[in-house]
Amino acid sequence: MDWRVRGLCLREDPDLFFPIGNVNSGPVAVQTDEAKAVCRRCPVMAHCLEWAVDAGPVEGIWGGTTEGERRALRRRATRVLTATESAA
């Protein structure tokens, strides 16, 4: 079974996961926090996050992270991989 059909987000308004504006302030921050709260309860959060990180830049909240947070995860993974390869 595809992990996406088990996501709790399917029971929510899709707009919740696509806040428009600055994520760090006002109503957008509240909306982002609400979306992340759904993700934290979701049984497929890890699969969702893995997909979003692998897919590259995708808008919205996926796997409990914002696009900026996933970008940071990808940069961190690249640095670790580079350090590991340099040590070998």
C-alpha atoms as one frame of an Amber mdcrd trajectory, in Angstrom:
protein
   0.000   0.000   0.000   1.216   3.465  -0.842   2.112   5.463   2.294   0.290
   8.521   0.955  -3.160   6.982   1.365  -2.504   6.612   5.115  -1.612  10.256
   5.723  -3.674  12.155   8.275  -3.487  15.174   5.991  -6.076  13.525   3.738
  -8.688  14.286   6.397  -7.713  17.966   6.583  -8.229  20.980   4.347  -5.288
  20.818   1.893  -4.809  24.581   2.180  -3.640  24.060   5.773  -0.403  22.549
   4.445   0.330  25.359   1.997   0.571  28.581   4.011   1.146  31.722   1.985
   3.462  34.372   3.406   6.281  34.653   5.918   6.401  31.451   7.972   7.880
  33.248  10.963   5.021  35.580  11.814   1.310  36.088  12.252  -1.396  33.853
  10.836   1.077  31.968   8.640   3.076  30.878  11.695  -0.133  29.676  13.361
  -1.170  27.795  10.210   2.287  26.234   9.925   2.167  25.116  13.555  -1.300
  23.592  13.021  -0.119  21.691   9.951   2.971  20.426  11.777   0.749  19.263
  14.659  -1.172  17.068  12.208   2.121  15.714  10.890   3.391  14.850  14.375
   0.382  12.555  14.891   0.672  11.001  11.433   1.753   7.356  11.110   3.542
   8.024   7.806   5.399  11.213   8.767   8.847   9.634   8.240   7.911   8.385
   4.750   6.473  11.768   3.870   9.587  13.612   5.041  11.865  11.223   3.183
   9.870  11.754  -0.010   9.917  15.535   0.363  13.674  15.653   1.010  14.399
  13.351  -1.930  12.017  15.204  -4.251  13.878  18.467  -3.823  12.139  21.811
  -3.568   8.436  21.234  -2.945   6.190  23.858  -1.458   4.210  23.330   1.687
   4.463  21.345   4.872   5.600  17.763   4.260   6.706  15.346   6.959   6.341
  18.050   9.578   8.808  20.425   7.909   8.716  23.593   5.849  10.522  23.959
   2.542  13.294  25.909   4.303  13.722  23.223   6.954  14.006  20.526   4.277
  16.546  22.614   2.388  18.624  22.763   5.585  18.313  18.974   5.997  19.588
  18.450   2.439  22.534  20.815   3.015  23.410  19.047   6.266  23.252  15.633
   4.585  25.502  16.892   1.783  28.070  18.201   4.289  28.078  14.885   6.174
  28.484  12.929   2.939  31.313  15.207   1.791  33.086  14.887   5.157  32.678
  11.103   5.088  34.081  10.869   1.560  37.013  13.139   2.460  37.879  10.967
   5.458  37.929   7.789   3.376
